[in-house]
Every structure is written in C-alpha cells, then in structure tokens.
PDB file of C-alpha atoms in Angstrom:
ATOM      1  CA  MET A 282     -19.861  79.953  -4.825  1.00 49.00           C
ATOM      2  CA  GLU A 283     -18.260  81.086  -1.600  1.00 51.00           C
ATOM      3  CA  GLY A 284     -19.300  79.243   1.551  1.00 53.00           C
ATOM      4  CA  LEU A 285     -20.338  76.009  -0.184  1.00 52.00           C
ATOM      5  CA  PRO A 286     -18.426  72.795   0.569  1.00 54.00           C
ATOM      6  CA  PRO A 287     -16.390  71.347  -2.307  1.00 57.00           C
ATOM      7  CA  GLN A 288     -18.225  68.796  -4.435  1.00 58.00           C
ATOM      8  CA  PRO A 289     -16.775  65.247  -4.645  1.00 56.00           C
ATOM      9  CA  PRO A 290     -15.460  64.164  -8.031  1.00 57.00           C
ATOM     10  CA  PRO A 291     -17.914  62.173 -10.175  1.00 56.00           C
ATOM     11  CA  ALA A 292     -17.793  58.433  -9.674  1.00 55.00           C
ATOM     12  CA  GLN A 293     -15.804  56.531 -12.264  1.00 59.00           C
ATOM     13  CA  PRO A 294     -17.284  53.367 -13.800  1.00 54.00           C
ATOM     14  CA  PRO A 295     -15.694  50.190 -12.453  1.00 56.00           C
ATOM     15  CA  PRO A 296     -12.964  48.714 -14.661  1.00 56.00           C
ATOM     16  CA  PRO A 297     -13.948  45.708 -16.792  1.00 51.00           C
ATOM     17  CA  PRO A 298     -13.284  42.387 -15.093  1.00 51.00           C
ATOM     18  CA  GLU A 299     -10.101  40.683 -16.044  1.00 52.00           C
ATOM     19  CA  GLY A 300     -10.236  37.169 -17.454  1.00 48.00           C
ATOM     20  CA  PRO A 301     -13.157  35.224 -18.903  1.00 46.00           C
ATOM     21  CA  ALA A 302     -16.716  35.679 -17.800  1.00 45.00           C
ATOM     22  CA  PRO A 303     -18.075  33.317 -15.152  1.00 47.00           C
ATOM     23  CA  GLY A 304     -19.067  29.962 -16.576  1.00 43.00           C
ATOM     24  CA  TRP A 305     -16.881  30.346 -19.668  1.00 40.00           C
ATOM     25  CA  GLN A 306     -14.863  27.289 -20.655  1.00 42.00           C
ATOM     26  CA  PRO A 307     -12.149  27.079 -23.267  1.00 40.00           C
ATOM     27  CA  PRO A 308     -12.935  24.975 -26.359  1.00 38.00           C
ATOM     28  CA  SER A 309     -11.742  21.408 -26.092  1.00 36.00           C
ATOM     29  CA  GLY A 310     -10.276  21.367 -29.585  1.00 36.00           C
ATOM     30  CA  PRO A 311     -10.532  22.746 -33.070  1.00 36.00           C
ATOM     31  CA  PRO A 312     -13.973  23.036 -34.628  1.00 36.00           C
ATOM     32  CA  PRO A 313     -15.102  19.976 -36.559  1.00 39.00           C
ATOM     33  CA  SER A 314     -14.324  20.012 -40.252  1.00 41.00           C
ATOM     34  CA  GLY A 315     -17.613  18.384 -41.243  1.00 52.00           C
ATOM     35  CA  GLY A 316     -20.667  16.524 -39.978  1.00 64.00           C
ATOM     36  CA  GLU A 317     -20.669  12.888 -38.981  1.00 82.00           C
ATOM     37  CA  HIS A 318     -21.584  10.506 -41.769  1.00 90.00           C
ATOM     38  CA  PRO A 319     -24.814   8.582 -41.072  1.00 94.00           C
ATOM     39  CA  VAL A 320     -23.153   5.229 -41.893  1.00 96.00           C
ATOM     40  CA  SER A 321     -20.761   4.179 -39.145  1.00 96.00           C
ATOM     41  CA  PHE A 322     -18.597   1.064 -39.210  1.00 97.00           C
ATOM     42  CA  ASP A 323     -15.997  -0.165 -36.756  1.00 97.00           C
ATOM     43  CA  VAL A 324     -14.359  -3.376 -35.614  1.00 97.00           C
ATOM     44  CA  GLU A 325     -13.073  -4.082 -32.112  1.00 96.00           C
ATOM     45  CA  TYR A 326      -9.300  -4.454 -32.188  1.00 96.00           C
ATOM     46  CA  PRO A 327      -8.138  -7.831 -30.749  1.00 94.00           C
ATOM     47  CA  ASP A 328      -5.619  -6.622 -28.197  1.00 91.00           C
ATOM     48  CA  ARG A 329      -4.641 -10.173 -27.320  1.00 92.00           C
ATOM     49  CA  ASP A 330      -3.024 -13.253 -28.772  1.00 94.00           C
ATOM     50  CA  LEU A 331      -5.131 -14.720 -31.556  1.00 94.00           C
ATOM     51  CA  ASP A 332      -5.542 -18.446 -32.187  1.00 94.00           C
ATOM     52  CA  ARG A 333      -2.634 -19.317 -34.499  1.00 94.00           C
ATOM     53  CA  VAL A 334      -3.975 -22.678 -35.618  1.00 94.00           C
ATOM     54  CA  SER A 335      -7.378 -21.385 -36.747  1.00 93.00           C
ATOM     55  CA  SER A 336      -5.698 -18.334 -38.258  1.00 94.00           C
ATOM     56  CA  GLY A 337      -3.294 -20.448 -40.269  1.00 94.00           C
ATOM     57  CA  LEU A 338      -6.131 -22.609 -41.589  1.00 95.00           C
ATOM     58  CA  ARG A 339      -8.693 -19.782 -41.824  1.00 95.00           C
ATOM     59  CA  ILE A 340      -9.291 -20.254 -45.569  1.00 94.00           C
ATOM     60  CA  PHE A 341     -10.655 -23.753 -44.739  1.00 96.00           C
ATOM     61  CA  TRP A 342     -12.316 -22.790 -41.458  1.00 95.00           C
ATOM     62  CA  VAL A 343     -14.422 -20.106 -43.198  1.00 95.00           C
ATOM     63  CA  ILE A 344     -15.944 -22.471 -45.800  1.00 95.00           C
ATOM     64  CA  PRO A 345     -19.070 -23.525 -43.800  1.00 95.00           C
ATOM     65  CA  ILE A 346     -20.126 -19.989 -42.897  1.00 95.00           C
ATOM     66  CA  ALA A 347     -19.230 -18.831 -46.408  1.00 93.00           C
ATOM     67  CA  ILE A 348     -21.743 -21.363 -47.758  1.00 93.00           C
ATOM     68  CA  VAL A 349     -24.369 -19.969 -45.408  1.00 92.00           C
ATOM     69  CA  LEU A 350     -23.576 -16.427 -46.554  1.00 92.00           C
ATOM     70  CA  GLY A 351     -23.720 -17.490 -50.185  1.00 88.00           C
ATOM     71  CA  THR A 352     -27.144 -19.047 -49.569  1.00 88.00           C
ATOM     72  CA  VAL A 353     -28.734 -15.967 -47.983  1.00 86.00           C
ATOM     73  CA  GLY A 354     -26.699 -13.510 -50.060  1.00 78.00           C
ATOM     74  CA  GLY A 355     -27.591 -14.835 -53.465  1.00 67.00           C
ATOM     75  CA  GLY A 356     -24.470 -16.974 -53.956  1.00 48.00           C
ATOM     76  CA  THR A 357     -22.385 -14.087 -55.192  1.00 45.00           C
ATOM     77  CA  TYR A 358     -19.606 -14.149 -52.587  1.00 46.00           C
ATOM     78  CA  ARG A 359     -16.224 -15.673 -53.343  1.00 48.00           C
ATOM     79  CA  PHE A 360     -13.175 -16.137 -51.172  1.00 46.00           C
ATOM     80  CA  GLY A 361      -9.527 -16.083 -52.129  1.00 49.00           C
ATOM     81  CA  THR A 362      -6.802 -13.481 -52.481  1.00 46.00           C
ATOM     82  CA  GLY A 363      -6.947 -13.730 -56.263  1.00 47.00           C
ATOM     83  CA  SER A 364     -10.206 -11.815 -56.438  1.00 47.00           C
ATOM     84  CA  ASN A 365     -11.204  -8.332 -55.292  1.00 46.00           C
ATOM     85  CA  SER A 366     -14.326  -9.839 -53.685  1.00 45.00           C
ATOM     86  CA  ALA A 367     -12.025 -11.549 -51.157  1.00 42.00           C
ATOM     87  CA  VAL A 368     -11.601  -8.239 -49.359  1.00 39.00           C
ATOM     88  CA  THR A 369     -14.916  -6.571 -50.142  1.00 42.00           C
ATOM     89  CA  PHE A 370     -16.645  -5.947 -46.838  1.00 39.00           C
ATOM     90  CA  ALA A 371     -20.111  -5.608 -48.283  1.00 41.00           C
ATOM     91  CA  GLY A 372     -21.641  -6.581 -51.590  1.00 41.00           C
ATOM     92  CA  ALA A 373     -24.901  -6.183 -53.457  1.00 44.00           C
ATOM     93  CA  GLY A 374     -25.734  -9.872 -53.908  1.00 50.00           C
ATOM     94  CA  GLY A 375     -28.825 -10.718 -51.885  1.00 71.00           C
ATOM     95  CA  LEU A 376     -29.455  -7.112 -50.882  1.00 79.00           C
ATOM     96  CA  LEU A 377     -32.875  -5.723 -51.802  1.00 85.00           C
ATOM     97  CA  PHE A 378     -32.236  -3.060 -54.410  1.00 87.00           C
ATOM     98  CA  ALA A 379     -34.964  -2.910 -57.038  1.00 89.00           C
ATOM     99  CA  GLY A 380     -37.809  -3.101 -54.532  1.00 89.00           C
ATOM    100  CA  PRO A 381     -36.660  -0.184 -52.337  1.00 92.00           C
ATOM    101  CA  LEU A 382     -35.821   1.823 -55.461  1.00 92.00           C
ATOM    102  CA  LEU A 383     -39.355   1.454 -56.837  1.00 93.00           C
ATOM    103  CA  MET A 384     -40.975   2.130 -53.459  1.00 94.00           C
ATOM    104  CA  ILE A 385     -38.906   5.299 -52.962  1.00 95.00           C
ATOM    105  CA  LEU A 386     -39.650   6.429 -56.511  1.00 92.00           C
ATOM    106  CA  PHE A 387     -43.394   5.831 -56.621  1.00 94.00           C
ATOM    107  CA  ARG A 388     -44.575   5.651 -53.003  1.00 93.00           C
ATOM    108  CA  GLN A 389     -41.909   7.640 -51.136  1.00 93.00           C
ATOM    109  CA  LYS A 390     -41.509   4.996 -48.479  1.00 94.00           C
ATOM    110  CA  TYR A 391     -38.943   2.386 -47.488  1.00 95.00           C
ATOM    111  CA  PRO A 392     -40.579  -0.710 -45.976  1.00 95.00           C
ATOM    112  CA  ARG A 393     -39.070  -1.260 -42.559  1.00 96.00           C
ATOM    113  CA  TRP A 394     -38.561  -5.013 -42.968  1.00 93.00           C
ATOM    114  CA  TRP A 395     -36.650  -4.453 -46.200  1.00 94.00           C
ATOM    115  CA  PHE A 396     -34.446  -1.982 -44.367  1.00 96.00           C
ATOM    116  CA  ASP A 397     -33.871  -4.449 -41.529  1.00 95.00           C
ATOM    117  CA  TRP A 398     -33.057  -7.279 -43.954  1.00 94.00           C
ATOM    118  CA  ASN A 399     -30.446  -5.200 -45.813  1.00 94.00           C
ATOM    119  CA  LEU A 400     -28.853  -3.951 -42.584  1.00 96.00           C
ATOM    120  CA  GLU A 401     -28.658  -7.410 -41.015  1.00 95.00           C
ATOM    121  CA  LEU A 402     -27.308  -8.986 -44.179  1.00 94.00           C
ATOM    122  CA  GLN A 403     -24.589  -6.327 -44.389  1.00 95.00           C
ATOM    123  CA  ARG A 404     -23.707  -6.940 -40.756  1.00 96.00           C
ATOM    124  CA  PHE A 405     -23.504 -10.679 -41.305  1.00 96.00           C
ATOM    125  CA  THR A 406     -21.373 -10.163 -44.440  1.00 95.00           C
ATOM    126  CA  ASN A 407     -18.988  -7.923 -42.505  1.00 97.00           C
ATOM    127  CA  ARG A 408     -18.619 -10.485 -39.700  1.00 97.00           C
ATOM    128  CA  VAL A 409     -17.677 -13.198 -42.221  1.00 96.00           C
ATOM    129  CA  TYR A 410     -15.093 -11.016 -43.943  1.00 94.00           C
ATOM    130  CA  VAL A 411     -13.645  -9.826 -40.655  1.00 97.00           C
ATOM    131  CA  TYR A 412     -13.192 -13.455 -39.655  1.00 97.00           C
ATOM    132  CA  PHE A 413     -11.717 -14.343 -43.052  1.00 96.00           C
ATOM    133  CA  LEU A 414      -9.195 -11.517 -42.765  1.00 96.00           C
ATOM    134  CA  LEU A 415      -8.103 -12.828 -39.311  1.00 96.00           C
ATOM    135  CA  MET A 416      -9.294  -9.662 -37.575  1.00 96.00           C
ATOM    136  CA  ASP A 417     -11.306 -11.803 -35.112  1.00 95.00           C
ATOM    137  CA  ASP A 418     -10.880 -15.459 -34.238  1.00 93.00           C
ATOM    138  CA  ARG A 419     -14.435 -15.882 -33.013  1.00 95.00           C
ATOM    139  CA  TYR A 420     -16.513 -17.816 -35.540  1.00 96.00           C
ATOM    140  CA  PRO A 421     -18.994 -15.482 -37.240  1.00 96.00           C
ATOM    141  CA  SER A 422     -22.458 -15.473 -35.749  1.00 94.00           C
ATOM    142  CA  THR A 423     -25.544 -15.264 -37.948  1.00 91.00           C
ATOM    143  CA  ASP A 424     -27.315 -12.942 -35.510  1.00 89.00           C
ATOM    144  CA  GLU A 425     -25.007 -11.756 -32.698  1.00 91.00           C
ATOM    145  CA  ARG A 426     -22.979  -8.604 -33.463  1.00 88.00           C
ATOM    146  CA  GLN A 427     -19.762  -9.755 -31.780  1.00 92.00           C
ATOM    147  CA  GLY A 428     -16.965  -7.198 -32.317  1.00 93.00           C
ATOM    148  CA  VAL A 429     -18.264  -5.775 -35.611  1.00 96.00           C
ATOM    149  CA  ARG A 430     -20.461  -2.655 -35.543  1.00 96.00           C
ATOM    150  CA  LEU A 431     -22.372  -1.299 -38.538  1.00 97.00           C
ATOM    151  CA  GLU A 432     -25.056   1.307 -38.002  1.00 96.00           C
ATOM    152  CA  TYR A 433     -27.190   3.630 -40.115  1.00 94.00           C
ATOM    153  CA  PRO A 434     -30.546   5.245 -39.357  1.00 94.00           C
ATOM    154  CA  TYR A 435     -33.873   4.259 -40.860  1.00 96.00           C
ATOM    155  CA  PRO A 436     -34.755   6.993 -43.384  1.00 95.00           C
ATOM    156  CA  ASP A 437     -37.888   9.085 -43.375  1.00 94.00           C
ATOM    157  CA  VAL A 438     -38.187   9.057 -47.149  1.00 95.00           C
ATOM    158  CA  PRO A 439     -40.129  12.283 -47.793  1.00 94.00           C
ATOM    159  CA  ARG A 440     -37.764  14.183 -45.467  1.00 94.00           C
ATOM    160  CA  ASP A 441     -34.396  12.411 -45.912  1.00 94.00           C
ATOM    161  CA  LEU A 442     -34.342  11.025 -49.476  1.00 95.00           C
ATOM    162  CA  ASN A 443     -34.788  12.482 -52.954  1.00 95.00           C
ATOM    163  CA  ARG A 444     -37.203  10.226 -54.793  1.00 93.00           C
ATOM    164  CA  TRP A 445     -35.364  10.564 -58.146  1.00 96.00           C
ATOM    165  CA  LEU A 446     -31.787  10.175 -56.928  1.00 95.00           C
ATOM    166  CA  PRO A 447     -31.848   6.347 -56.624  1.00 95.00           C
ATOM    167  CA  LEU A 448     -32.070   6.162 -60.399  1.00 95.00           C
ATOM    168  CA  VAL A 449     -28.571   7.578 -60.776  1.00 96.00           C
ATOM    169  CA  LYS A 450     -26.812   6.812 -57.498  1.00 96.00           C
ATOM    170  CA  TRP A 451     -25.024   3.791 -58.883  1.00 94.00           C
ATOM    171  CA  LEU A 452     -23.670   6.066 -61.635  1.00 96.00           C
ATOM    172  CA  LEU A 453     -22.666   8.868 -59.272  1.00 97.00           C
ATOM    173  CA  ALA A 454     -20.685   6.364 -57.203  1.00 97.00           C
ATOM    174  CA  ILE A 455     -18.348   5.448 -60.129  1.00 97.00           C
ATOM    175  CA  PRO A 456     -15.429   7.495 -58.675  1.00 98.00           C
ATOM    176  CA  HIS A 457     -15.681   5.396 -55.499  1.00 98.00           C
ATOM    177  CA  TYR A 458     -15.583   2.152 -57.512  1.00 97.00           C
ATOM    178  CA  VAL A 459     -12.299   3.257 -59.031  1.00 98.00           C
ATOM    179  CA  VAL A 460     -10.731   4.214 -55.719  1.00 98.00           C
ATOM    180  CA  LEU A 461     -11.985   1.086 -53.984  1.00 98.00           C
ATOM    181  CA  PHE A 462     -10.493  -1.085 -56.715  1.00 98.00           C
ATOM    182  CA  PHE A 463      -7.014   0.114 -55.731  1.00 98.00           C
ATOM    183  CA  LEU A 464      -7.839   0.021 -52.033  1.00 98.00           C
ATOM    184  CA  TYR A 465      -8.867  -3.634 -52.409  1.00 97.00           C
ATOM    185  CA  ILE A 466      -5.534  -4.445 -54.100  1.00 97.00           C
ATOM    186  CA  GLY A 467      -3.736  -2.900 -51.130  1.00 96.00           C
ATOM    187  CA  ALA A 468      -6.010  -4.837 -48.786  1.00 96.00           C
ATOM    188  CA  VAL A 469      -4.932  -8.164 -50.374  1.00 95.00           C
ATOM    189  CA  PHE A 470      -1.283  -7.483 -49.592  1.00 97.00           C
ATOM    190  CA  MET A 471      -2.158  -6.199 -46.123  1.00 96.00           C
ATOM    191  CA  ALA A 472      -4.170  -9.366 -45.424  1.00 95.00           C
ATOM    192  CA  ILE A 473      -1.237 -11.581 -46.509  1.00 96.00           C
ATOM    193  CA  ALA A 474       1.128  -9.634 -44.230  1.00 96.00           C
ATOM    194  CA  ALA A 475      -1.352  -9.983 -41.370  1.00 97.00           C
ATOM    195  CA  TRP A 476      -1.581 -13.747 -41.930  1.00 96.00           C
ATOM    196  CA  PHE A 477       2.185 -14.145 -41.442  1.00 97.00           C
ATOM    197  CA  ALA A 478       2.180 -11.830 -38.425  1.00 96.00           C
ATOM    198  CA  VAL A 479      -0.664 -13.681 -36.695  1.00 96.00           C
ATOM    199  CA  VAL A 480       0.681 -17.155 -37.474  1.00 95.00           C
ATOM    200  CA  PHE A 481       4.179 -16.401 -36.189  1.00 96.00           C
ATOM    201  CA  THR A 482       3.465 -13.908 -33.370  1.00 94.00           C
ATOM    202  CA  GLY A 483      -0.235 -14.313 -32.549  1.00 94.00           C
ATOM    203  CA  ARG A 484      -0.732 -10.523 -32.774  1.00 96.00           C
ATOM    204  CA  TYR A 485      -2.519  -8.503 -35.438  1.00 97.00           C
ATOM    205  CA  PRO A 486      -0.529  -5.446 -36.659  1.00 97.00           C
ATOM    206  CA  ARG A 487      -2.467  -2.369 -35.632  1.00 96.00           C
ATOM    207  CA  GLY A 488      -1.636  -0.407 -38.791  1.00 96.00           C
ATOM    208  CA  VAL A 489      -2.864  -3.242 -41.012  1.00 97.00           C
ATOM    209  CA  PHE A 490      -5.988  -3.608 -38.910  1.00 97.00           C
ATOM    210  CA  ASP A 491      -6.817   0.096 -39.152  1.00 97.00           C
ATOM    211  CA  TYR A 492      -6.327   0.058 -42.908  1.00 98.00           C
ATOM    212  CA  LEU A 493      -8.643  -2.923 -43.423  1.00 98.00           C
ATOM    213  CA  VAL A 494     -11.293  -1.396 -41.122  1.00 97.00           C
ATOM    214  CA  GLY A 495     -11.037   1.812 -43.137  1.00 97.00           C
ATOM    215  CA  VAL A 496     -11.554  -0.035 -46.429  1.00 98.00           C
ATOM    216  CA  GLY A 497     -14.541  -1.766 -44.923  1.00 97.00           C
ATOM    217  CA  ARG A 498     -15.954   1.536 -43.691  1.00 97.00           C
ATOM    218  CA  TRP A 499     -15.539   3.122 -47.126  1.00 97.00           C
ATOM    219  CA  SER A 500     -17.128   0.122 -48.831  1.00 97.00           C
ATOM    220  CA  ASN A 501     -20.103   0.008 -46.499  1.00 97.00           C
ATOM    221  CA  ARG A 502     -20.807   3.714 -47.066  1.00 97.00           C
ATOM    222  CA  VAL A 503     -20.814   3.205 -50.814  1.00 97.00           C
ATOM    223  CA  VAL A 504     -23.151   0.207 -50.507  1.00 96.00           C
ATOM    224  CA  ALA A 505     -25.504   2.175 -48.230  1.00 96.00           C
ATOM    225  CA  TYR A 506     -25.566   5.107 -50.689  1.00 97.00           C
ATOM    226  CA  ALA A 507     -25.697   3.353 -54.071  1.00 96.00           C
ATOM    227  CA  PHE A 508     -27.335  -0.001 -53.398  1.00 95.00           C
ATOM    228  CA  THR A 509     -29.384  -0.133 -50.213  1.00 94.00           C
ATOM    229  CA  LEU A 510     -30.360   3.521 -50.807  1.00 96.00           C
ATOM    230  CA  VAL A 511     -30.704   4.434 -47.134  1.00 96.00           C
ATOM    231  CA  THR A 512     -28.936   7.810 -47.390  1.00 96.00           C
ATOM    232  CA  ASP A 513     -28.524  10.620 -49.921  1.00 96.00           C
ATOM    233  CA  GLU A 514     -25.311  11.847 -48.309  1.00 96.00           C
ATOM    234  CA  TYR A 515     -22.498  11.230 -50.746  1.00 97.00           C
ATOM    235  CA  PRO A 516     -19.797   8.939 -49.290  1.00 97.00           C
ATOM    236  CA  PRO A 517     -16.617  10.805 -48.235  1.00 96.00           C
ATOM    237  CA  PHE A 518     -13.293   9.914 -49.816  1.00 96.00           C
ATOM    238  CA  ARG A 519     -11.642   8.802 -46.601  1.00 95.00           C
ATOM    239  CA  LEU A 520     -10.823   5.724 -44.560  1.00 95.00           C
ATOM    240  CA  ALA A 521     -11.380   7.488 -41.223  1.00 93.00           C
ATOM    241  CA  PRO A 522     -14.780   7.672 -39.441  1.00 90.00           C
TER     242      PRO A 522
END
C-alpha cells in the first residue's frame, strides 16, 4: 500500500555451529571387541638382572617349596621338563571341587571359605611355577602375593552361576585341554631357552616371558571355569588378557 514504509526481510535462522558440540571429546580408540574376563592373571616383568646362580640351580632350589606345595595341594604336582605338569600354572590337586559342585547343585551357594581356599591355593601354585620358570628370583611366599597377581570375583550363585552347569563344565572344557597340551609343549622349549638366556645374560627375554604368562593366564581361566567353578563364562581361546 502507498505511504507505508517498506517491511524488513524476515529474519533467517542462524547457521548451525561448525565443529563438535561443546563438551564433545573424540573417542580414545576403537570400541572394545568384548567384555573383560572375570579371571585376571598377570606377572610383574623383572626389568633387571636376575640372580644367575639361583637361576642356574633353580631345579634344586625349588625342591623345598615344591614339597610344601605338594603337601597342601594333594601331592599331585611334579617338576621337570619331561612332563606337561612342569609348566602347568594351576592344577586341580588339592582344590575343592566335589564340595562346591554339590553345594551349587543342591543349595545354590558357594561357601566363602572354600572359595578363599581355592583362590589362595591357586595363587600359591602360580608363585611356585613362576619361580620354577625363572620369571622371578624371589623365593615363593606361602601368603604374600609378590609379583604374581590372580584375581576373580566371589560368585553370587543364584545370580551368577547355573546350578546344573558344573556337572558338564569339565566336559565342555575339552577343547581347551587339547589346545593347552600343545601350548605346554611350547612352554617347555620356551623355558629352556629362558634358562640359557638368564644364566648367560641375567635378563629374561620379554617375548618368552609374555608367552609363559599367557599360557598361565589361559590355564588359570580353564581351572576357574571347569574345576573351582567360580564362573560360568567360557574361557576365551587367547593368551592375551
């Protein structure tokens, strides 16, 4: 209409802000491929010169503590590179198996002191084998954890465990027995190579160390699943954590 001032153009919406929204942070890495296994095992790497004398004579040095382990572990542990048990990081001798199985099956409970016994016996067994394989030159303690770490949570049986699964876990773990058999053979040769390296240089080869820790980790997970019955999570087929 004539005489009216021109109207201003309609306001345009502001352009979207460039860049990420405030407070946004880029992801630190790729998404995890799977959850963390409840059984964790690790050994502190000896980044120092090891005692060459005790390492060279380790097969004799270990005898007293091996007798102690055989006493509390049911006398089923043997030492020597001619047997797979020489590199088994955890065994079933002395571990409470039938009792927890029956309690889980009929009462849906896992007595805490049975759990503590199995865990501490596994820890002690691991310390002895770590010492035997020259991975630590500190004499194994019966109660102190030293550089060996084994952890798994106490199960709430009605929530965490299937009451019928313990009857067949030992059978379901057969594929792991087969794989571990070959891993133990490799561990024997690795341990012999480590013996020469430590005796002549005082240093433990890191690749050999990582392999033996991985075999121990795998073995402990199988024991926790099939024998101490503390988890229903099937052990992964891997050496890594």
